[in-house]
mmCIF file with all atom_site columns, C-alpha atoms in Angstrom:
data_model
loop_
_atom_site.group_PDB
_atom_site.id
_atom_site.type_symbol
_atom_site.label_atom_id
_atom_site.label_alt_id
_atom_site.label_comp_id
_atom_site.label_asym_id
_atom_site.label_entity_id
_atom_site.label_seq_id
_atom_site.pdbx_PDB_ins_code
_atom_site.Cartn_x
_atom_site.Cartn_y
_atom_site.Cartn_z
_atom_site.occupancy
_atom_site.B_iso_or_equiv
_atom_site.pdbx_formal_charge
_atom_site.auth_seq_id
_atom_site.auth_comp_id
_atom_site.auth_asym_id
_atom_site.auth_atom_id
_atom_site.pdbx_PDB_model_num
ATOM 1  C CA . MET A 1 1  ? 41.944 -19.184 -8.280  1.00 82.00 ? 88  MET A CA 1
ATOM 2  C CA . VAL A 1 2  ? 38.357 -18.430 -8.920  1.00 86.00 ? 89  VAL A CA 1
ATOM 3  C CA . LEU A 1 3  ? 39.277 -16.337 -11.993 1.00 87.00 ? 90  LEU A CA 1
ATOM 4  C CA . LEU A 1 4  ? 41.057 -19.274 -13.486 1.00 91.00 ? 91  LEU A CA 1
ATOM 5  C CA . LEU A 1 5  ? 38.148 -21.532 -12.900 1.00 91.00 ? 92  LEU A CA 1
ATOM 6  C CA . PHE A 1 6  ? 35.795 -19.049 -14.507 1.00 89.00 ? 93  PHE A CA 1
ATOM 7  C CA . LEU A 1 7  ? 38.226 -18.528 -17.559 1.00 90.00 ? 94  LEU A CA 1
ATOM 8  C CA . ALA A 1 8  ? 38.435 -22.297 -17.885 1.00 93.00 ? 95  ALA A CA 1
ATOM 9  C CA . THR A 1 9  ? 34.665 -22.670 -17.868 1.00 92.00 ? 96  THR A CA 1
ATOM 10 C CA . ALA A 1 10 ? 34.486 -19.860 -20.440 1.00 91.00 ? 97  ALA A CA 1
ATOM 11 C CA . ALA A 1 11 ? 36.961 -21.491 -22.724 1.00 92.00 ? 98  ALA A CA 1
ATOM 12 C CA . VAL A 1 12 ? 35.144 -24.817 -22.647 1.00 94.00 ? 99  VAL A CA 1
ATOM 13 C CA . CYS A 1 13 ? 31.812 -23.048 -23.593 1.00 91.00 ? 100 CYS A CA 1
ATOM 14 C CA . ALA A 1 14 ? 33.635 -21.152 -26.419 1.00 91.00 ? 101 ALA A CA 1
ATOM 15 C CA . VAL A 1 15 ? 35.109 -24.350 -27.723 1.00 93.00 ? 102 VAL A CA 1
ATOM 16 C CA . ILE A 1 16 ? 31.617 -25.792 -27.861 1.00 91.00 ? 103 ILE A CA 1
ATOM 17 C CA . ASP A 1 17 ? 29.873 -22.673 -29.332 1.00 87.00 ? 104 ASP A CA 1
ATOM 18 C CA . VAL A 1 18 ? 32.321 -21.307 -31.815 1.00 88.00 ? 105 VAL A CA 1
ATOM 19 C CA . PRO A 1 19 ? 32.266 -24.287 -34.194 1.00 87.00 ? 106 PRO A CA 1
ATOM 20 C CA . LEU A 1 20 ? 28.523 -24.222 -34.311 1.00 84.00 ? 107 LEU A CA 1
ATOM 21 C CA . LEU A 1 21 ? 28.509 -20.585 -35.232 1.00 82.00 ? 108 LEU A CA 1
ATOM 22 C CA . THR A 1 22 ? 31.309 -20.759 -37.876 1.00 84.00 ? 109 THR A CA 1
ATOM 23 C CA . ARG A 1 23 ? 29.310 -23.348 -39.879 1.00 81.00 ? 110 ARG A CA 1
ATOM 24 C CA . GLY A 1 24 ? 27.381 -21.731 -42.609 1.00 72.00 ? 111 GLY A CA 1
ATOM 25 C CA . SER A 1 25 ? 27.075 -18.058 -42.964 1.00 71.00 ? 112 SER A CA 1
ATOM 26 C CA . ARG A 1 26 ? 26.783 -16.987 -39.295 1.00 76.00 ? 113 ARG A CA 1
ATOM 27 C CA . ARG A 1 27 ? 29.634 -14.488 -39.271 1.00 82.00 ? 114 ARG A CA 1
ATOM 28 C CA . ARG A 1 28 ? 27.323 -11.806 -37.869 1.00 86.00 ? 115 ARG A CA 1
ATOM 29 C CA . ASP A 1 29 ? 26.058 -14.125 -35.105 1.00 87.00 ? 116 ASP A CA 1
ATOM 30 C CA . LEU A 1 30 ? 29.566 -14.985 -34.282 1.00 88.00 ? 117 LEU A CA 1
ATOM 31 C CA . LEU A 1 31 ? 30.540 -11.235 -33.956 1.00 91.00 ? 118 LEU A CA 1
ATOM 32 C CA . VAL A 1 32 ? 27.593 -10.472 -31.644 1.00 92.00 ? 119 VAL A CA 1
ATOM 33 C CA . TRP A 1 33 ? 28.274 -13.581 -29.713 1.00 91.00 ? 120 TRP A CA 1
ATOM 34 C CA . GLY A 1 34 ? 31.911 -12.441 -29.191 1.00 92.00 ? 121 GLY A CA 1
ATOM 35 C CA . LEU A 1 35 ? 30.983 -8.991  -28.238 1.00 95.00 ? 122 LEU A CA 1
ATOM 36 C CA . PHE A 1 36 ? 28.459 -10.309 -25.574 1.00 94.00 ? 123 PHE A CA 1
ATOM 37 C CA . TRP A 1 37 ? 31.046 -12.850 -24.437 1.00 92.00 ? 124 TRP A CA 1
ATOM 38 C CA . ILE A 1 38 ? 33.825 -10.310 -23.938 1.00 94.00 ? 125 ILE A CA 1
ATOM 39 C CA . THR A 1 39 ? 31.494 -7.899  -22.220 1.00 92.00 ? 126 THR A CA 1
ATOM 40 C CA . GLY A 1 40 ? 30.356 -10.762 -19.806 1.00 92.00 ? 127 GLY A CA 1
ATOM 41 C CA . ILE A 1 41 ? 33.846 -11.733 -19.077 1.00 92.00 ? 128 ILE A CA 1
ATOM 42 C CA . GLY A 1 42 ? 34.819 -8.086  -18.407 1.00 92.00 ? 129 GLY A CA 1
ATOM 43 C CA . VAL A 1 43 ? 31.912 -7.738  -15.990 1.00 90.00 ? 130 VAL A CA 1
ATOM 44 C CA . VAL A 1 44 ? 32.877 -10.928 -14.148 1.00 90.00 ? 131 VAL A CA 1
ATOM 45 C CA . VAL A 1 45 ? 36.480 -9.789  -13.770 1.00 90.00 ? 132 VAL A CA 1
ATOM 46 C CA . CYS A 1 46 ? 35.557 -6.482  -12.501 1.00 92.00 ? 133 CYS A CA 1
ATOM 47 C CA . SER A 1 47 ? 33.117 -8.195  -9.983  1.00 89.00 ? 134 SER A CA 1
ATOM 48 C CA . LEU A 1 48 ? 35.750 -10.566 -8.865  1.00 89.00 ? 135 LEU A CA 1
ATOM 49 C CA . TYR A 1 49 ? 38.402 -7.946  -8.357  1.00 91.00 ? 136 TYR A CA 1
ATOM 50 C CA . LYS A 1 50 ? 35.812 -5.466  -6.833  1.00 91.00 ? 137 LYS A CA 1
ATOM 51 C CA . ILE A 1 51 ? 36.543 -2.835  -9.463  1.00 92.00 ? 138 ILE A CA 1
ATOM 52 C CA . ASN A 1 52 ? 33.998 0.020   -9.151  1.00 93.00 ? 139 ASN A CA 1
ATOM 53 C CA . VAL A 1 53 ? 32.452 0.650   -12.673 1.00 88.00 ? 140 VAL A CA 1
ATOM 54 C CA . PRO A 1 54 ? 29.921 3.478   -13.133 1.00 89.00 ? 141 PRO A CA 1
ATOM 55 C CA . SER A 1 55 ? 26.427 2.383   -13.943 1.00 89.00 ? 142 SER A CA 1
ATOM 56 C CA . PRO A 1 56 ? 25.495 2.249   -17.714 1.00 86.00 ? 143 PRO A CA 1
ATOM 57 C CA . LEU A 1 57 ? 22.306 3.981   -16.651 1.00 92.00 ? 144 LEU A CA 1
ATOM 58 C CA . LEU A 1 58 ? 24.238 7.157   -16.202 1.00 93.00 ? 145 LEU A CA 1
ATOM 59 C CA . LEU A 1 59 ? 24.863 7.190   -19.943 1.00 91.00 ? 146 LEU A CA 1
ATOM 60 C CA . VAL A 1 60 ? 21.186 6.740   -20.640 1.00 92.00 ? 147 VAL A CA 1
ATOM 61 C CA . MET A 1 61 ? 20.371 9.619   -18.155 1.00 94.00 ? 148 MET A CA 1
ATOM 62 C CA . MET A 1 62 ? 22.954 11.800  -19.844 1.00 93.00 ? 149 MET A CA 1
ATOM 63 C CA . ILE A 1 63 ? 21.343 11.186  -23.269 1.00 93.00 ? 150 ILE A CA 1
ATOM 64 C CA . TYR A 1 64 ? 17.801 11.402  -22.075 1.00 94.00 ? 151 TYR A CA 1
ATOM 65 C CA . LYS A 1 65 ? 18.062 14.703  -19.913 1.00 95.00 ? 152 LYS A CA 1
ATOM 66 C CA . PRO A 1 66 ? 18.452 17.054  -22.883 1.00 94.00 ? 153 PRO A CA 1
ATOM 67 C CA . VAL A 1 67 ? 15.594 15.414  -24.706 1.00 92.00 ? 154 VAL A CA 1
ATOM 68 C CA . ASN A 1 68 ? 13.373 15.555  -21.593 1.00 93.00 ? 155 ASN A CA 1
ATOM 69 C CA . ASN A 1 69 ? 14.335 19.260  -21.074 1.00 93.00 ? 156 ASN A CA 1
ATOM 70 C CA . LEU A 1 70 ? 13.374 19.964  -24.764 1.00 93.00 ? 157 LEU A CA 1
ATOM 71 C CA . PHE A 1 71 ? 9.940  18.301  -24.406 1.00 92.00 ? 158 PHE A CA 1
ATOM 72 C CA . THR A 1 72 ? 9.390  20.163  -21.113 1.00 93.00 ? 159 THR A CA 1
ATOM 73 C CA . SER A 1 73 ? 10.087 23.419  -22.723 1.00 93.00 ? 160 SER A CA 1
ATOM 74 C CA . TRP A 1 74 ? 7.677  22.603  -25.578 1.00 93.00 ? 161 TRP A CA 1
ATOM 75 C CA . PHE A 1 75 ? 4.742  21.524  -23.524 1.00 89.00 ? 162 PHE A CA 1
ATOM 76 C CA . TYR A 1 76 ? 4.904  23.502  -20.319 1.00 80.00 ? 163 TYR A CA 1
#
């Protein structure tokens, strides 16, 4: 029930926002808006259904650790 209420609210917001973004040459803005919108809806659905999702910070740590080790080997 809560998911349907959320999706209905999201649909109303999309109906208001999309025509404003399609006017003129705002295709890139529409694409970015859509990506953020889909990501936000996915996060809310995972939260409502209590789906455990790994933290995005783990990806940042996985990328940063080799760089940190490289700088450590250079300066220590």
